[in-house]
Amino acid sequence: MPAQFQTVQPVRAYQRVVEQVEEAVLTGALKPGERLPSERELMAQFGVSRSTVREALRVLESGGMVRSRPGDPHGPLVLPYSPAGLEKSMSRLAHLDQLSLAELLQFRMMVEGGAYLLAARLRTDAQLAEMRGALDAMERAVDRGPTAFSEADLAFHDTVARMSGNMLIIICSQVVHGVVLDMIAGKLQKAPDPRAVMAETLDHHQQALAAVRAGNGQLAADLARAKLYEYYADHLSSEERTALKWLVDGR
Amino acid sequence: MPAQFQTVQPVRAYQRVVEQVEEAVLTGALKPGERLPSERELMAQFGVSRSTVREALRVLESGGMVRSRPGDPHGPLVLPYSPAGLEKSMSRLAHLDQLSLAELLQFRMMVEGGAYLLAARLRTDAQLAEMRGALDAMERAVDRGPTAFSEADLAFHDTVARMSGNMLIIICSQVVHGVVLDMIAGKLQKAPDPRAVMAETLDHHQQALAAVRAGNGQLAADLARAKLYEYYADHLSSEERTALKWLVDGR
DNA sequence: AGTAATTTGTACGTATGTATC
DNA sequence: TGATACATACGTACAAATTAC
């Protein structure tokens, strides 16, 4: 085996501190709710200066792994895992990478389709009741305007995503839905008849709920994709529309 | 409208610096390849101490947004987007047992299915040739062992993902594939007959390529899901197997 | 090629507000 | 309430690294 050397970049002191703490959390040596030593003690344990310790703590803090408060004698708190980091990464991707609305909708079709497919199998009475409740909330929101309706709609889809039992679907659903709303912001209010649009959406969601209740995930997924297409098709170029239709028909 | 106050937590100085730089990058005011002012200039512009500037830079650096080198008179470099952060978040999720292999495979079925569906429509001769090339590379890798074969397999799937023309699919495909490999690292070498497994995988990929060439994305997607199921079913509990099968059949 | 200037990496000290006991 | 320990933020200093002349 030939020597296959790789380029190395200098490892900063703060990075080694971060790595050690991350390792401890990942291996379970440090559990959520437990405390890190105080900054002064950390500088002794790691043999680095206060600045280095603080830079490491800031990185861990921004990553959602610990939280340190001024004056807290117990030291930085180890936080339970939160998907906030994942969400932020995905939002950045969506905003940065010249992601087109068509790409987002394609992805959302895949995610929502999968969510319905799983939700229709895993459904419990409590979850169906939650869907029903979300639907009722949407109905009540019709009179409070498109913004409130949009929020209620998002809650409905979040419920379905959670019913799938798949963390990745839950997170992607939240993120993608949010980004799509960002991209379309304002364009929906310009609809000639907002109430008609909302009524139609409501009707579609009722059909989807019925399909999930009946255990027909395939139908619910098909409905969701078709609805997404007709709802957003106006905002797409003809090429984008064609590509999106492939996913609707092709499943 | 009643006063609806919310709890607020103190915003650290470094956070405001981070936010402003992130905003500049997100809005395109600061493009990859450009430079941030030096630390000393940043402390003047933001009106904070050098420690604060450095803490902010460390956070941005750990997020993969900038890179600063000692002695560089041009200041920190703004980096292009990289999915490294996404991958790290997802890996963490997986390692902390918040994410099961079954969830990852469900997600991968959705992503790969969508990729094939789109690839079969958008296919160009050059892309089909690239798939063919990736397949040939896999064939050559059979003799170099499971690790080399696995790498070639990853390249094949990456090609399909890129053919979809959807950045989200490309990134998710890379990330999820990588995490799955991490989770079952080593378990595949223990197969009684590695060559048989590789041959079977090769055969399946050839079928998928034929389906894409024929423009039958539905068939390619079905093949991919079925293959994923039989390939990883052994590593799942019976409940997880059942849930995974729902996605295979349901589509 | 070598030197000087600038920048980052790290360390240390200090003042101030804060949370806990 | 007071005492103590803590985090926050600022400032200074010096070594190491890089670039530019």
XYZ file of C-alpha atoms (C1' of nucleotides) in Angstrom:
544
model
C 0.000 0.000 0.000
C 1.605 3.238 -1.127
C 1.888 6.075 1.336
C -1.160 8.188 0.618
C -0.612 11.392 2.499
C -3.304 13.963 2.766
C -3.066 17.672 3.254
C -3.489 18.719 6.853
C -4.553 22.048 8.215
C -3.447 23.239 11.625
C -5.886 22.308 14.346
C -6.818 25.249 16.513
C -6.822 24.940 20.250
C -10.509 25.753 20.471
C -11.298 22.988 18.010
C -9.724 20.359 20.197
C -11.786 21.576 23.123
C -14.941 21.457 21.033
C -14.141 17.997 19.774
C -13.592 16.627 23.248
C -16.843 18.016 24.564
C -18.756 16.867 21.487
C -17.248 13.441 21.864
C -18.342 13.319 25.480
C -21.892 14.231 24.552
C -22.020 11.847 21.603
C -20.744 8.901 23.596
C -23.127 9.642 26.406
C -20.410 10.454 28.914
C -22.085 13.834 29.194
C -25.844 13.682 29.194
C -28.364 16.452 28.570
C -29.181 18.238 31.806
C -25.698 17.738 33.168
C -23.246 20.578 33.600
C -19.862 21.417 32.210
C -17.214 22.694 34.616
C -16.968 26.459 34.888
C -14.853 28.331 32.401
C -12.046 28.727 34.869
C -12.029 25.048 35.601
C -12.177 24.195 31.930
C -9.092 26.298 31.255
C -7.308 24.310 33.910
C -8.515 20.925 32.628
C -7.689 21.662 28.992
C -4.586 23.683 29.741
C -5.663 26.611 27.602
C -6.491 30.226 28.195
C -9.852 31.649 28.995
C -10.283 33.043 25.481
C -9.834 29.603 23.974
C -12.338 28.075 26.359
C -14.833 30.784 25.567
C -14.424 30.427 21.816
C -15.074 26.717 22.188
C -18.135 27.361 24.356
C -19.482 29.839 21.809
C -19.181 27.265 19.048
C -20.893 24.633 21.159
C -23.529 27.156 22.129
C -24.235 28.160 18.535
C -24.526 24.488 17.699
C -27.226 24.127 20.318
C -25.218 21.722 22.444
C -24.736 23.821 25.572
C -26.086 26.987 27.099
C -24.130 29.190 29.449
C -25.582 31.987 31.492
C -23.739 34.747 33.287
C -23.435 34.153 36.981
C -24.502 30.542 36.881
C -22.355 28.793 39.481
C -23.174 25.356 38.079
C -21.459 25.958 34.788
C -22.696 25.560 31.194
C -25.752 23.331 30.783
C -25.676 20.440 28.329
C -28.799 20.688 26.211
C -30.890 17.860 24.758
C -30.590 17.426 21.030
C -32.673 19.766 18.969
C -33.143 19.671 15.214
C -32.613 23.442 15.106
C -29.187 22.979 13.566
C -30.535 20.757 10.842
C -33.279 23.232 10.121
C -30.838 26.086 9.886
C -28.614 24.153 7.512
C -31.534 23.334 5.262
C -32.860 26.863 5.306
C -29.446 28.129 4.326
C -29.340 25.645 1.492
C -32.759 26.734 0.335
C -31.963 30.413 0.476
C -28.446 30.276 -0.851
C -28.106 27.752 -3.557
C -30.326 29.436 -6.082
C -32.898 26.860 -5.257
C -35.830 27.314 -7.574
C -39.437 27.138 -6.501
C -39.808 24.137 -8.800
C -37.062 22.247 -7.004
C -38.590 23.009 -3.652
C -41.999 21.866 -4.807
C -40.585 18.669 -6.263
C -38.957 17.969 -2.953
C -42.064 18.865 -1.032
C -44.093 16.473 -3.157
C -41.712 13.685 -2.256
C -41.707 14.495 1.426
C -45.435 15.047 1.791
C -46.208 12.013 -0.294
C -44.058 9.872 1.948
C -45.590 11.430 5.028
C -49.129 10.606 3.918
C -48.120 7.098 2.939
C -46.751 6.392 6.397
C -49.384 8.360 8.289
C -52.154 6.338 6.660
C -50.589 3.185 8.067
C -49.534 4.318 11.503
C -52.640 6.375 12.242
C -54.061 6.187 15.746
C -57.392 7.558 16.871
C -55.653 10.305 18.776
C -53.684 11.328 15.712
C -56.742 11.316 13.491
C -58.433 13.517 16.077
C -55.445 15.841 15.935
C -55.759 16.061 12.155
C -59.447 16.775 12.573
C -58.609 19.486 15.092
C -56.058 21.062 12.763
C -58.638 21.040 10.011
C -61.199 22.738 12.263
C -58.612 25.357 13.137
C -58.109 26.018 9.439
C -61.858 26.410 9.024
C -61.977 28.953 11.824
C -58.978 30.759 10.348
C -60.714 31.452 7.053
C -62.305 34.575 8.499
C -59.042 35.786 9.995
C -57.404 36.204 6.636
C -54.884 34.393 4.434
C -52.008 34.756 6.884
C -53.817 33.050 9.736
C -55.106 30.435 7.305
C -51.613 29.800 6.070
C -50.413 29.239 9.614
C -53.207 26.800 10.307
C -52.391 25.032 7.058
C -48.807 24.684 8.145
C -49.956 23.185 11.447
C -52.037 20.641 9.549
C -49.108 19.500 7.458
C -46.925 19.394 10.537
C -49.409 17.044 12.135
C -49.276 14.722 9.149
C -45.490 14.840 9.166
C -45.386 13.912 12.830
C -47.780 11.051 12.171
C -45.212 9.574 9.811
C -42.987 8.943 12.812
C -39.971 9.883 10.740
C -37.819 12.652 12.134
C -36.314 13.522 8.754
C -39.740 13.893 7.214
C -40.844 16.086 10.102
C -37.885 18.419 9.776
C -37.878 18.576 5.984
C -41.591 19.187 5.976
C -41.270 22.157 8.312
C -38.322 23.655 6.521
C -39.489 23.213 2.967
C -42.978 24.398 3.709
C -41.599 27.488 5.406
C -39.225 28.305 2.598
C -41.920 27.903 -0.023
C -44.108 30.312 1.896
C -41.202 32.740 2.046
C -40.719 32.570 -1.697
C -44.401 33.050 -2.446
C -44.972 35.647 0.260
C -47.522 38.164 -0.840
C -48.367 36.521 -4.101
C -51.267 34.652 -2.595
C -52.953 37.721 -1.201
C -53.227 38.964 -4.755
C -55.519 36.101 -5.629
C -58.763 37.460 -7.075
C -60.829 35.518 -4.575
C -58.849 34.448 -1.499
C -61.848 32.854 0.132
C -62.414 30.592 -2.827
C -58.776 29.491 -2.715
C -59.026 28.799 0.995
C -62.269 26.882 0.578
C -60.684 24.756 -2.085
C -57.680 24.048 0.097
C -59.968 23.137 2.943
C -61.864 20.755 0.729
C -58.690 19.082 -0.407
C -57.459 18.631 3.142
C -60.744 17.032 4.095
C -60.315 14.524 1.302
C -56.786 13.825 2.450
C -57.977 13.271 6.010
C -60.640 10.875 4.785
C -58.050 8.953 2.800
C -55.730 8.700 5.796
C -58.614 7.598 7.982
C -59.429 4.911 5.458
C -55.816 3.800 5.450
C -55.397 4.738 1.803
C -52.048 6.481 1.904
C -51.569 6.203 -1.815
C -54.705 8.228 -2.436
C -53.755 10.834 0.145
C -50.293 11.185 -1.378
C -51.719 11.505 -4.889
C -54.138 14.147 -3.682
C -51.365 16.086 -1.988
C -49.163 16.096 -5.054
C -51.988 17.079 -7.360
C -53.015 19.878 -5.039
C -49.470 21.187 -4.756
C -49.254 21.248 -8.525
C -52.416 23.161 -9.198
C -51.802 25.486 -6.286
C -48.379 26.657 -7.384
C -48.380 25.971 -11.129
C -49.104 29.608 -11.897
C -45.823 30.660 -10.361
C -43.756 28.384 -12.579
C -42.398 28.569 -16.085
C -43.780 26.072 -18.547
C -40.640 23.942 -18.333
C -40.836 23.891 -14.574
C -44.503 22.990 -14.743
C -43.699 20.062 -16.985
C -41.006 18.785 -14.648
C -43.298 19.106 -11.674
C -46.060 17.235 -13.467
C -43.708 14.301 -13.888
C -43.737 13.799 -10.170
C -47.506 14.178 -9.946
C -48.229 11.593 -12.598
C -45.217 9.387 -12.154
C -45.788 9.355 -8.460
C -55.118 43.367 20.412
C -53.953 42.395 23.895
C -50.349 42.897 24.808
C -48.805 39.487 24.250
C -45.358 39.664 25.751
C -42.862 36.928 25.208
C -39.896 35.877 27.267
C -36.660 37.300 26.000
C -33.162 36.075 26.575
C -30.213 38.419 26.480
C -28.571 38.590 23.088
C -24.832 38.234 23.291
C -22.595 40.666 21.519
C -21.024 37.960 19.403
C -24.455 36.808 18.268
C -25.271 40.150 16.755
C -21.996 40.097 14.871
C -22.722 36.601 13.614
C -26.216 37.582 12.560
C -25.033 40.566 10.584
C -22.399 38.583 8.720
C -24.820 35.715 8.069
C -27.361 38.180 6.766
C -24.790 39.667 4.422
C -23.926 36.239 3.056
C -27.543 35.151 2.763
C -28.626 38.260 0.919
C -25.676 38.042 -1.410
C -24.068 41.239 -0.189
C -21.096 39.063 0.666
C -20.320 36.424 -1.927
C -18.164 33.316 -1.623
C -14.574 34.113 -2.448
C -14.838 37.592 -1.029
C -13.118 38.655 2.145
C -14.220 39.942 5.494
C -12.327 42.859 6.995
C -9.513 41.961 9.357
C -10.329 41.312 12.984
C -9.077 44.715 14.019
C -11.204 46.411 11.410
C -14.215 44.356 12.390
C -13.886 45.436 16.011
C -13.973 49.022 14.806
C -16.943 48.478 12.497
C -18.997 46.590 15.051
C -17.791 48.575 18.026
C -16.845 45.512 20.053
C -13.668 44.076 21.437
C -11.434 41.711 19.595
C -12.500 38.768 21.751
C -16.079 39.308 20.698
C -15.103 39.516 17.051
C -13.096 36.350 17.390
C -15.898 34.468 19.089
C -18.180 35.453 16.223
C -15.604 34.379 13.656
C -15.193 31.025 15.394
C -18.911 30.413 15.220
C -19.034 31.357 11.561
C -15.975 29.222 10.938
C -17.490 26.190 12.646
C -20.587 26.688 10.537
C -18.490 26.487 7.402
C -19.256 30.031 6.333
C -15.805 31.572 6.589
C -12.226 30.464 7.003
C -9.540 32.557 8.595
C -5.841 31.816 8.470
C -3.134 33.243 10.661
C -1.228 36.016 9.021
C -3.561 36.439 6.088
C -3.665 40.189 5.418
C -6.803 39.892 3.288
C -8.975 38.836 6.170
C -11.299 35.846 6.602
C -12.443 34.189 3.380
C -16.142 33.724 2.709
C -16.666 30.104 1.704
C -19.138 28.665 -0.811
C -21.962 26.625 0.623
C -21.078 23.104 1.579
C -23.398 20.368 2.790
C -20.858 19.459 5.470
C -22.955 21.150 8.124
C -26.063 19.302 7.037
C -24.229 16.033 7.100
C -22.839 16.705 10.543
C -26.252 17.585 11.921
C -27.743 14.456 10.452
C -24.929 12.282 11.686
C -25.373 13.675 15.153
C -29.056 12.960 14.943
C -28.287 9.397 13.946
C -25.649 8.833 16.592
C -27.810 10.110 19.377
C -30.288 7.366 18.551
C -32.836 9.958 17.652
C -32.724 8.646 14.135
C -33.148 4.978 13.362
C -31.791 3.130 10.371
C -35.386 2.533 9.345
C -36.111 6.265 9.244
C -33.020 6.895 7.187
C -33.952 4.160 4.754
C -37.496 5.452 4.442
C -36.111 8.836 3.623
C -33.595 7.409 1.218
C -36.352 5.536 -0.594
C -38.235 8.760 -1.074
C -35.198 10.677 -2.274
C -33.846 7.994 -4.583
C -37.279 7.276 -5.948
C -37.763 10.913 -6.823
C -34.292 11.081 -8.327
C -34.947 8.157 -10.657
C -38.335 9.531 -11.607
C -36.818 12.813 -12.701
C -33.641 11.334 -14.137
C -35.634 9.083 -16.439
C -37.295 12.153 -17.927
C -34.388 14.554 -18.120
C -31.837 12.006 -19.298
C -29.369 13.116 -21.954
C -27.001 10.890 -23.855
C -24.085 12.320 -21.943
C -25.740 11.560 -18.633
C -26.635 8.037 -19.649
C -23.011 7.563 -20.638
C -21.991 8.826 -17.217
C -24.282 6.283 -15.562
C -22.771 3.601 -17.771
C -19.314 4.755 -16.753
C -20.199 4.666 -13.072
C -21.548 1.167 -13.542
C -18.339 0.053 -15.257
C -16.358 1.522 -12.383
C -18.432 -0.549 -9.974
C -17.716 -3.634 -12.027
C -13.996 -2.958 -11.887
C -14.238 -2.303 -8.139
C -15.594 -5.756 -7.374
C -12.068 -7.151 -7.223
C -10.830 -4.324 -5.030
C -13.063 -5.253 -2.137
C -16.305 -4.110 -0.533
C -14.982 -0.688 0.456
C -13.979 0.274 -3.057
C -17.225 -1.171 -4.360
C -19.189 0.868 -1.859
C -17.454 4.030 -3.021
C -18.236 3.269 -6.620
C -21.825 2.561 -5.659
C -22.025 5.939 -3.999
C -20.700 7.575 -7.159
C -23.397 5.850 -9.184
C -26.166 7.130 -6.960
C -24.618 10.564 -6.990
C -24.788 10.539 -10.763
C -28.480 9.688 -10.687
C -29.112 12.395 -8.115
C -27.366 14.985 -10.278
C -29.422 13.862 -13.256
C -32.547 14.850 -11.345
C -31.436 18.452 -11.604
C -32.709 19.062 -8.099
C -30.166 20.443 -5.660
C -32.111 19.254 -2.619
C -32.197 15.729 -3.969
C -28.476 15.854 -4.728
C -27.536 17.011 -1.248
C -29.937 14.747 0.602
C -28.831 11.810 -1.468
C -25.195 12.370 -0.576
C -25.861 12.980 3.077
C -28.289 10.150 3.702
C -26.252 7.644 1.783
C -23.195 8.599 3.799
C -24.964 8.351 7.116
C -26.445 4.967 6.268
C -22.997 3.668 5.419
C -21.719 5.016 8.716
C -24.440 3.278 10.650
C -23.850 -0.143 9.211
C -20.115 0.194 8.765
C -18.476 -3.186 8.965
C -21.658 -5.167 9.001
C -21.503 -5.698 5.280
C -18.040 -7.185 5.287
C -19.415 -9.931 7.465
C -21.615 -11.130 4.654
C -20.952 -14.790 3.964
C -20.311 -14.132 0.299
C -19.416 -10.509 -0.452
C -18.928 -11.156 -4.126
C -22.431 -12.527 -4.476
C -23.840 -9.415 -2.795
C -21.840 -7.170 -5.069
C -22.877 -9.094 -8.147
C -26.501 -8.784 -7.162
C -26.134 -5.047 -6.587
C -24.455 -4.705 -9.951
C -27.285 -6.565 -11.619
C -29.865 -4.350 -9.987
C -28.083 -1.195 -11.055
C -27.964 -2.439 -14.608
C -31.720 -2.898 -14.543
C -32.149 0.586 -13.148
C -29.961 2.043 -15.879
C -31.993 0.234 -18.514
C -35.190 1.613 -17.027
C -33.830 5.151 -17.014
C -32.620 4.749 -20.591
C -36.100 3.603 -21.565
C -37.589 6.615 -19.839
C -39.407 4.429 -17.335
C -38.717 6.296 -14.120
C -41.482 4.513 -12.275
C -39.824 1.175 -12.863
C -36.408 2.481 -11.871
C -37.818 3.943 -8.664
C -39.636 0.733 -7.810
C -36.467 -1.247 -8.403
C -34.463 1.095 -6.199
C -36.916 0.846 -3.313
C -37.190 -2.907 -3.567
C -33.430 -3.240 -3.641
C -32.972 -0.972 -0.640
C -35.463 -3.075 1.255
C -33.906 -6.439 0.603
C -30.416 -5.070 1.056
C -30.959 -3.662 4.524
C -33.923 -5.660 5.828
C -31.648 -7.904 7.868
C -30.519 -4.981 9.964
C -34.045 -4.006 10.981
C -36.488 -5.188 13.580
C -39.668 -6.789 12.307
C -41.687 -3.641 13.040
C -39.186 -1.518 11.163
C -39.249 -3.962 8.276
C -43.004 -3.688 8.074
C -42.920 0.102 8.039
C -40.252 0.097 5.366
C -42.253 -2.308 3.231
C -45.111 0.170 3.261
C -43.017 2.544 1.242
C -41.881 -0.172 -1.147
C -45.369 -1.380 -1.938
C -47.197 1.837 -1.411
C -45.509 3.612 -4.220
C 16.026 35.038 -1.403
C 15.262 37.592 2.489
C 13.318 41.030 5.299
C 9.605 43.936 7.207
C 4.895 44.677 8.045
C 0.557 42.992 9.043
C -2.551 39.563 10.775
C -4.058 35.838 13.375
C -3.538 32.623 17.552
C -3.184 32.539 22.265
C -2.618 34.171 26.920
C -3.494 37.177 30.822
C -5.498 40.956 33.432
C -9.527 43.808 34.859
C -14.086 45.820 35.469
C -19.003 44.979 35.649
C -23.406 42.865 36.056
C -25.656 38.552 37.518
C -27.256 34.248 39.687
C -27.041 31.355 43.617
C -26.553 30.356 48.446
C -29.752 40.925 52.566
C -24.998 40.045 51.842
C -21.240 37.230 50.172
C -19.359 34.582 46.702
C -18.469 32.727 42.400
C -19.649 33.233 37.798
C -20.053 34.873 32.868
C -19.602 38.926 29.921
C -16.896 42.152 27.681
C -12.894 44.992 27.127
C -7.991 45.783 26.740
C -3.089 44.573 26.284
C 0.739 41.741 25.034
C 3.543 38.550 22.520
C 4.481 34.567 19.458
C 3.623 32.368 15.040
C 2.286 32.662 10.375
C 1.584 34.846 6.017
C 2.096 38.194 2.509
C 4.433 41.726 0.001
C 8.273 44.255 -1.215
